[in-house]
GROMACS .gro file of C-alpha atoms in nm:
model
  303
    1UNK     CA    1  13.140   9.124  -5.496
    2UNK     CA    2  12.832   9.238  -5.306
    3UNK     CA    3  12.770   8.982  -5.128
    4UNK     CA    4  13.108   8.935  -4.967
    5UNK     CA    5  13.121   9.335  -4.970
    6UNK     CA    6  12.827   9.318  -4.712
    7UNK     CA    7  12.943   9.076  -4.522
    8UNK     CA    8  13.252   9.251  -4.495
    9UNK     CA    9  13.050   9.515  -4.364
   10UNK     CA   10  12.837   9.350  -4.125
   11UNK     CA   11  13.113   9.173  -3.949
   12UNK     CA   12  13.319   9.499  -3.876
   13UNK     CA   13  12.965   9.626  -3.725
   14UNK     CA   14  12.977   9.333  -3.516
   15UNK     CA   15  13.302   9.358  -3.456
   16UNK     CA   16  13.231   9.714  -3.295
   17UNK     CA   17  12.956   9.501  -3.093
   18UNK     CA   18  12.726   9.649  -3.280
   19UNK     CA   19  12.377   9.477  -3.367
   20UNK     CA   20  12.188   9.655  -3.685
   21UNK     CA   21  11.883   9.495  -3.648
   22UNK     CA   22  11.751   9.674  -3.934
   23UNK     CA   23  11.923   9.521  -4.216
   24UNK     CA   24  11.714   9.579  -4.548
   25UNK     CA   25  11.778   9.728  -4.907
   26UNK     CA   26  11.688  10.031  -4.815
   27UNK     CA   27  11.956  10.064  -4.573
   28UNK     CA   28  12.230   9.972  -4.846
   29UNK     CA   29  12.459  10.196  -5.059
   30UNK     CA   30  12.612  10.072  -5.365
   31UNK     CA   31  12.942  10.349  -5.413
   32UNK     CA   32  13.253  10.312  -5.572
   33UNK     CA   33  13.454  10.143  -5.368
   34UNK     CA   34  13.235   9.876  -5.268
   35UNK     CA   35  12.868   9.838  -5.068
   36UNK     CA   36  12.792  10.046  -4.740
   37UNK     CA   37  12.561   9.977  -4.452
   38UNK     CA   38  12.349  10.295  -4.319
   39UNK     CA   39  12.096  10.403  -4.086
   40UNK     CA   40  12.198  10.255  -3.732
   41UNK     CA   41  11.847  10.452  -3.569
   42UNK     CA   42  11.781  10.131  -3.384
   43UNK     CA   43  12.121   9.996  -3.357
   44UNK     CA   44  12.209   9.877  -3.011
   45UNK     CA   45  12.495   9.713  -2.814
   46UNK     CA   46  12.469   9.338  -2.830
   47UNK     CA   47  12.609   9.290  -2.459
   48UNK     CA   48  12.262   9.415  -2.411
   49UNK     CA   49  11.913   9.202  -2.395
   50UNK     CA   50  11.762   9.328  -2.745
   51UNK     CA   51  11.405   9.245  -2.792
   52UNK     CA   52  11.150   9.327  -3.079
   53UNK     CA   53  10.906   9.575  -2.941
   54UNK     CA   54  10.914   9.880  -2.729
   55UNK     CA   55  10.562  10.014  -2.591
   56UNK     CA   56  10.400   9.762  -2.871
   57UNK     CA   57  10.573   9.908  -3.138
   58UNK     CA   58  10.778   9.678  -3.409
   59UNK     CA   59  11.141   9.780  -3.419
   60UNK     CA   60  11.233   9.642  -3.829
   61UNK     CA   61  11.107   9.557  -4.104
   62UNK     CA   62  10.920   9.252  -4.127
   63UNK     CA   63  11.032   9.131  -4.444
   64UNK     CA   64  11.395   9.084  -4.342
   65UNK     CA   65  11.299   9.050  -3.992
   66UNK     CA   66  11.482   8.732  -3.821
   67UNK     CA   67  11.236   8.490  -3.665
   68UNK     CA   68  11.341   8.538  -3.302
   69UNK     CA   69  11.314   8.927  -3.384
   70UNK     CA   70  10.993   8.852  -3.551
   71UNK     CA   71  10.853   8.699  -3.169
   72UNK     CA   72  11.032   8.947  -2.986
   73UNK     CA   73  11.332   8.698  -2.835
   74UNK     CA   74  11.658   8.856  -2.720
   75UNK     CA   75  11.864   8.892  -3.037
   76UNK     CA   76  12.216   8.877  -3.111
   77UNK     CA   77  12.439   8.934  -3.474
   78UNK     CA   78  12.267   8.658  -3.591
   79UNK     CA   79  11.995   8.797  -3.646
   80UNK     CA   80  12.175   9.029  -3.857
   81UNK     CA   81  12.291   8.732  -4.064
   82UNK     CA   82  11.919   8.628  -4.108
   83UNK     CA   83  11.845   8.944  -4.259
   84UNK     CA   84  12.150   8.971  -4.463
   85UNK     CA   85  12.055   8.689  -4.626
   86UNK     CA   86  11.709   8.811  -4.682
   87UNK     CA   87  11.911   9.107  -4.872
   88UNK     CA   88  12.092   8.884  -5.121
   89UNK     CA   89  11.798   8.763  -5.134
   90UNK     CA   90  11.663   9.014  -5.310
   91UNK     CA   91  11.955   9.129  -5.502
   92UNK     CA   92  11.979   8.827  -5.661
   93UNK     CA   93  11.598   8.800  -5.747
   94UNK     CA   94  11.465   9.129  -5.724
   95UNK     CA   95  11.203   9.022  -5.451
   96UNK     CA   96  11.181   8.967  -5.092
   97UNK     CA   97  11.258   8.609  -4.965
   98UNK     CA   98  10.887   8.624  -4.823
   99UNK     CA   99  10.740   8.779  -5.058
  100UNK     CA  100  10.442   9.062  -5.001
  101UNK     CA  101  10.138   9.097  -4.774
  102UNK     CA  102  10.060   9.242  -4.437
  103UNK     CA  103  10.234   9.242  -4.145
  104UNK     CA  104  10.136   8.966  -3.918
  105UNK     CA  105  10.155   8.739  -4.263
  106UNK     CA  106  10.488   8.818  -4.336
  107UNK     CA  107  10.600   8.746  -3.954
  108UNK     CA  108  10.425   8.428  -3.980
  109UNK     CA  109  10.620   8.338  -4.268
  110UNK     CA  110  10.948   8.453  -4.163
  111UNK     CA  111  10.860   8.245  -3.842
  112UNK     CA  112  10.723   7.895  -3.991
  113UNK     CA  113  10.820   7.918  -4.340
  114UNK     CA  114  11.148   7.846  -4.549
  115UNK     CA  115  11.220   8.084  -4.837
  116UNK     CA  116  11.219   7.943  -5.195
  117UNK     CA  117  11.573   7.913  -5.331
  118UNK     CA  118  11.501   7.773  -5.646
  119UNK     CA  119  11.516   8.157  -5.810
  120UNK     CA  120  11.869   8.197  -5.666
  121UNK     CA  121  12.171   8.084  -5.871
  122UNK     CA  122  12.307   7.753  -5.759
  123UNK     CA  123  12.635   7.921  -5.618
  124UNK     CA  124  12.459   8.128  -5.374
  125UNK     CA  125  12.238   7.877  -5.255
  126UNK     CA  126  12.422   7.717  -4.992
  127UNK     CA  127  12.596   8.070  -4.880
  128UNK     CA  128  12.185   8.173  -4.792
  129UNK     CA  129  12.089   7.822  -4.661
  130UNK     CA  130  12.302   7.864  -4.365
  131UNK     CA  131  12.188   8.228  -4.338
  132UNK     CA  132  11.825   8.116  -4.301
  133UNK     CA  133  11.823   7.863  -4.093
  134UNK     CA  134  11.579   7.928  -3.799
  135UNK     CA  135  11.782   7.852  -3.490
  136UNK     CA  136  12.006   8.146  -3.458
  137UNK     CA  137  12.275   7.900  -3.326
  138UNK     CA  138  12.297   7.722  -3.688
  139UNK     CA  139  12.383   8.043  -3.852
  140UNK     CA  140  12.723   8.092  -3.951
  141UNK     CA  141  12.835   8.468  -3.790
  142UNK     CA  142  12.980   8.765  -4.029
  143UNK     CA  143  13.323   8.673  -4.066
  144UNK     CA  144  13.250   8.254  -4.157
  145UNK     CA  145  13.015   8.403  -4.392
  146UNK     CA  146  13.257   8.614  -4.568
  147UNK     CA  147  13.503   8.339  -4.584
  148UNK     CA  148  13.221   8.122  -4.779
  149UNK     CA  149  13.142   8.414  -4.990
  150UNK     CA  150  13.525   8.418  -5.069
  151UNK     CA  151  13.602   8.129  -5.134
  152UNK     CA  152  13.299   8.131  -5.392
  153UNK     CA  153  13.441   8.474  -5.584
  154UNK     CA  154  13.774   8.316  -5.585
  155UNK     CA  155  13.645   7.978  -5.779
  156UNK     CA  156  13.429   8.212  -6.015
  157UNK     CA  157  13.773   8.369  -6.083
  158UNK     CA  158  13.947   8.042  -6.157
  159UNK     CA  159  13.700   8.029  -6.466
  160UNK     CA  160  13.759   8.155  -6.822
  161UNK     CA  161  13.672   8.496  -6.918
  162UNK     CA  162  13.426   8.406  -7.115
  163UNK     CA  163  13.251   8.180  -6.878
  164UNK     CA  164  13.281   8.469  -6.626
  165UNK     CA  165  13.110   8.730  -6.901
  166UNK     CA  166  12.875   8.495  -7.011
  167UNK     CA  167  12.491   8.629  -6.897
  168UNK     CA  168  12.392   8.368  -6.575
  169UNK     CA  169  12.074   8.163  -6.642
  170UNK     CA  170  11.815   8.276  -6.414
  171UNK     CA  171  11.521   8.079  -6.337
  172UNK     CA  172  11.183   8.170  -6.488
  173UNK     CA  173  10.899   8.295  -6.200
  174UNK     CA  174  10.565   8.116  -6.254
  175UNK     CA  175  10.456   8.393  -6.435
  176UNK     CA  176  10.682   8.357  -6.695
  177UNK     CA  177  10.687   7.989  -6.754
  178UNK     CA  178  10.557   7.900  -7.165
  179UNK     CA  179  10.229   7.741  -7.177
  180UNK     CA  180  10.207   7.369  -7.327
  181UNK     CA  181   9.871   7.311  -7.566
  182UNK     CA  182   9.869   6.969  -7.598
  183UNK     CA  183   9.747   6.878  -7.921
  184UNK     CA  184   9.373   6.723  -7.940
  185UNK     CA  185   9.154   6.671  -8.241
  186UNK     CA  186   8.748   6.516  -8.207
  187UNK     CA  187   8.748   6.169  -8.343
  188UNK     CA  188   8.568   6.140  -8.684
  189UNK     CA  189   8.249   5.887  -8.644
  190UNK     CA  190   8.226   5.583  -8.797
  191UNK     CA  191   8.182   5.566  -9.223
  192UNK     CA  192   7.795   5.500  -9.283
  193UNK     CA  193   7.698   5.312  -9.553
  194UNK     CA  194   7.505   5.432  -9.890
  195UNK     CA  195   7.184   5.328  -9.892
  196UNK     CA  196   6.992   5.351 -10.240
  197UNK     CA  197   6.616   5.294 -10.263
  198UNK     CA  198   6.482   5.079 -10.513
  199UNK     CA  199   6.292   5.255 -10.796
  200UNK     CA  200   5.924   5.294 -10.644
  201UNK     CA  201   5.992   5.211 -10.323
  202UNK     CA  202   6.012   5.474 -10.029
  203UNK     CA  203   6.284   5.405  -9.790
  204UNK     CA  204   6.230   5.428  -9.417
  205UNK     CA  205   6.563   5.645  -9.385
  206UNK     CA  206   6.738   5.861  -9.595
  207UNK     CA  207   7.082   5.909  -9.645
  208UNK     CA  208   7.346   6.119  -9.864
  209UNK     CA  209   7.243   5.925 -10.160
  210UNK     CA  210   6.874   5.937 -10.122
  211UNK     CA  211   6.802   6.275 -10.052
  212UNK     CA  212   6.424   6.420 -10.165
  213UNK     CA  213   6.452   6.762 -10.293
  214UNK     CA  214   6.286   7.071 -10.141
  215UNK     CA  215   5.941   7.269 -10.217
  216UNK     CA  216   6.016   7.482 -10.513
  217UNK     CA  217   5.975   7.832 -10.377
  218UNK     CA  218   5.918   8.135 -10.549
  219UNK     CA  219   6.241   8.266 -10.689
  220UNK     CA  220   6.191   8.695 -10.685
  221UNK     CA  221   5.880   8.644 -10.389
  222UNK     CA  222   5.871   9.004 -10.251
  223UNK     CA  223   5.629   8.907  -9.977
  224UNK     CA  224   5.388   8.730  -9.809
  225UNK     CA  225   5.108   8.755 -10.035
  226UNK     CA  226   5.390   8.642 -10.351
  227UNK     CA  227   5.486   8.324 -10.123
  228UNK     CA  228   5.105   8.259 -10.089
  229UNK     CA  229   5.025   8.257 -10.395
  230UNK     CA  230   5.294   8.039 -10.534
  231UNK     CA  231   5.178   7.764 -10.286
  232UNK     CA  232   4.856   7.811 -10.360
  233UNK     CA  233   4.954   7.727 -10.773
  234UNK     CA  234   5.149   7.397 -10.567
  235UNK     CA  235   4.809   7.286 -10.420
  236UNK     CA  236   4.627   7.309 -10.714
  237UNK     CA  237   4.852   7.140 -10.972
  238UNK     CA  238   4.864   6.880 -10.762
  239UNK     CA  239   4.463   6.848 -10.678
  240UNK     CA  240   4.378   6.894 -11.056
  241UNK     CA  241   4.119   7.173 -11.169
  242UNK     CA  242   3.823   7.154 -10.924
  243UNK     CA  243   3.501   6.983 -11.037
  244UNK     CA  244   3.147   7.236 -11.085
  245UNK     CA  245   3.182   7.575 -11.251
  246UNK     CA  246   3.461   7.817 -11.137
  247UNK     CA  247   3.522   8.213 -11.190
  248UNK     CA  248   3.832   8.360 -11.202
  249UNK     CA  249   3.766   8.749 -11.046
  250UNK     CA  250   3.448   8.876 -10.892
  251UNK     CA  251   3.362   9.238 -10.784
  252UNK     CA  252   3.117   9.378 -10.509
  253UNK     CA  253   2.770   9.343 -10.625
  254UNK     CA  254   2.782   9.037 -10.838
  255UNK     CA  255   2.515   8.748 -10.799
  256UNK     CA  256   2.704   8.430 -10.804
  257UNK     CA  257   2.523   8.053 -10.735
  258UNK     CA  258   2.736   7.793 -10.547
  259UNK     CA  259   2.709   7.450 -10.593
  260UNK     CA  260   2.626   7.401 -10.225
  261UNK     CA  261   2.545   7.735 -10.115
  262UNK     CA  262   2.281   7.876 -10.398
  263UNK     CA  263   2.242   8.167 -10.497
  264UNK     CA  264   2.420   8.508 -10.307
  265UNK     CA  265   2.572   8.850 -10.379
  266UNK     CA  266   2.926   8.931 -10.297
  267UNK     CA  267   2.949   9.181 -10.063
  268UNK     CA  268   3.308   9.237  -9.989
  269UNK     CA  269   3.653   9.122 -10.170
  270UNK     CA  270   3.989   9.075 -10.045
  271UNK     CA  271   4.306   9.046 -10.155
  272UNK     CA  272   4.418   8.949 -10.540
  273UNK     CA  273   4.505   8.714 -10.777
  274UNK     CA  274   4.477   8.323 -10.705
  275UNK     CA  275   4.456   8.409 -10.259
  276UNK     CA  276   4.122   8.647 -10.339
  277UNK     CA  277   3.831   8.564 -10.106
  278UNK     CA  278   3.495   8.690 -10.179
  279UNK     CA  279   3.283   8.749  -9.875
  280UNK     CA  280   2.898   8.627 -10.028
  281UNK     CA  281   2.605   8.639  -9.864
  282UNK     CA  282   2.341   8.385  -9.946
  283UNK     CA  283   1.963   8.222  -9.882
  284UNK     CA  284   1.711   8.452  -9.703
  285UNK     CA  285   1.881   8.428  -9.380
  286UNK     CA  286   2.193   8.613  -9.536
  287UNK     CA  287   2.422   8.400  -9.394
  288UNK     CA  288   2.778   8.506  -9.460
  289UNK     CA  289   3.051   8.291  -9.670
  290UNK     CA  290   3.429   8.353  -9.731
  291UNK     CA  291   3.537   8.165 -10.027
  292UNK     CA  292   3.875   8.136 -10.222
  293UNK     CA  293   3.725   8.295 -10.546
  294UNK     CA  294   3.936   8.112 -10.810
  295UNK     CA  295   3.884   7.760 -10.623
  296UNK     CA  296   3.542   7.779 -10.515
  297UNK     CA  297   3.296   7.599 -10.754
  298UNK     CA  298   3.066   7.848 -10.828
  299UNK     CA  299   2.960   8.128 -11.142
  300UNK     CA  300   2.857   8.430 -11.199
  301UNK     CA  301   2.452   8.471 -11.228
  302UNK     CA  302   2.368   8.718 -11.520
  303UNK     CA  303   2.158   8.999 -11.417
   0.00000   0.00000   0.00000
């Protein structure tokens, strides 16, 4: 009903020999009784040479602009068809035919380019082909175009009322299109075989069923000096006890003799339990030791 409504319209302005040459949304009134055009501003007779631009300024609105008013050619009512077009356009879609940018890209478009139909519904599609074909001599005028808009309400009427009620499929924008995931899974590698040492023998791999176990650590070690310590126990279980005489706590002051050393007096001690070192100074030329106290193989010298 719009459609033919403004085609109705536009062919009794061209009937007056009237060009529009401003044909837009804008410029349309939806009322009760059917669409109306407005705003003839830059209206003018078309048994007059019409061209685009007057002092350089554009006269329209490039958007709906027709290509030879888009270069500034003489224009005629088809022009107006061009831009009716471009207004069903956008009643149909909601958008321009050329979308949205700046000026000299949306002349270039409406110049070079050919709008995308494929949001229109298929009835309409062949009523706006003809309105946007380039050469203004292709273009069917007002009152053919009416006709074809006719002729397309009266086989919509020929339809059941339910198929007339029933919501129109509209094509989903790019926007709006679902997203495929294809499905995709990383391909297990290959089963590995067992492999079980013989009894005494150390393999030169490991796998899941040869596995060595791990350093006992200390199970409540509240610090450095704890984790010390418990390694220190490690190293010596496994050396055995150390050979020569041994002392298990010195203090500042004591004489002790070392197997290697001789004879010296502790002068400083650090630390506790099995990680204590005793700082001993021995021989006449004082010279200055740090020993592990309970591994070094020394004793205590009785005064």
């Amino acid at each position: 009903m719009l459609a033919a409504g403004l085609a109705e319209a536009l062919a009794a302005i061209h009937d007056a020999g009237l060009v529009h040459r401003d044909l837009k949304p804008a410029n349309v009134l939806i009322t009760d009784d059917g669409p109306r055009i407005i705003d003839f501003g830059i209206a003018r007779s078309d048994t007059t040479d019409i061209t685009l631009t007057t002092l350089g300024g554009i006269l329209g609105t490039p958007g709906y602009m027709s290509p030879e008013q888009a270069t500034g050619e003489v224009i005629g009512p088809a022009s107006d068809v061009f831009s009716l077009g471009a207004v069903l356009y956008y009643a149909a879609t909601g958008r321009g035919p050329f979308g949205q940018g700046t000026v000299p890209a949306l002349l270039y478009q409406v110049v070079h380019d050919d709008p995308d139909l494929t949001p229109v519904p298929d009835a309409l599609r062949p009523a706006l082909t003809a309105c946007f074909h380039k050469e203004p001599e292709r273009r069917p005028n007002a009152a053919n175009l009416l006709t074809l808009l006719e002729n397309l309400e009266a086989s919509e009427a020929e339809l059941p009322q339910a198929l007339r009620d029933a919501p129109r499929a509209q094509a989903l924008m790019w926007w709006q299109q679902p997203t495929v995931t294809e499905p995709w899974s990383a391909p297990l590698p290959p089963a590995q075989p067992v492999h079980i040492a013989p009894p005494g023998e150390k393999p030169a791999w490991s796998s899941v069923g040869d596995t060595e176990s791990d350093p006992v650590a200390p199970a409540f070690a509240t610090g450095a000096q704890d984790v010390e310590e418990c390694r220190a126990e490690q190293r010596e279980a496994e050396r055995g006890p150390a050979p020569g005489p041994r002392v298990d706590a010195v203090v500042v002051g004591d004489v002790v003799e070392h197997t290697r050393f001789g004879i010296g007096t502790v002068l400083e001690v650090q630390g506790t339990g099995r990680t204590a070192v005793a700082v001993v100074s021995f021989g006449a030329r004082r010279n200055t030791v740090r020993l592990l106290i309970r591994q070094a193989p020394m004793r205590k010298v009785e005064a």
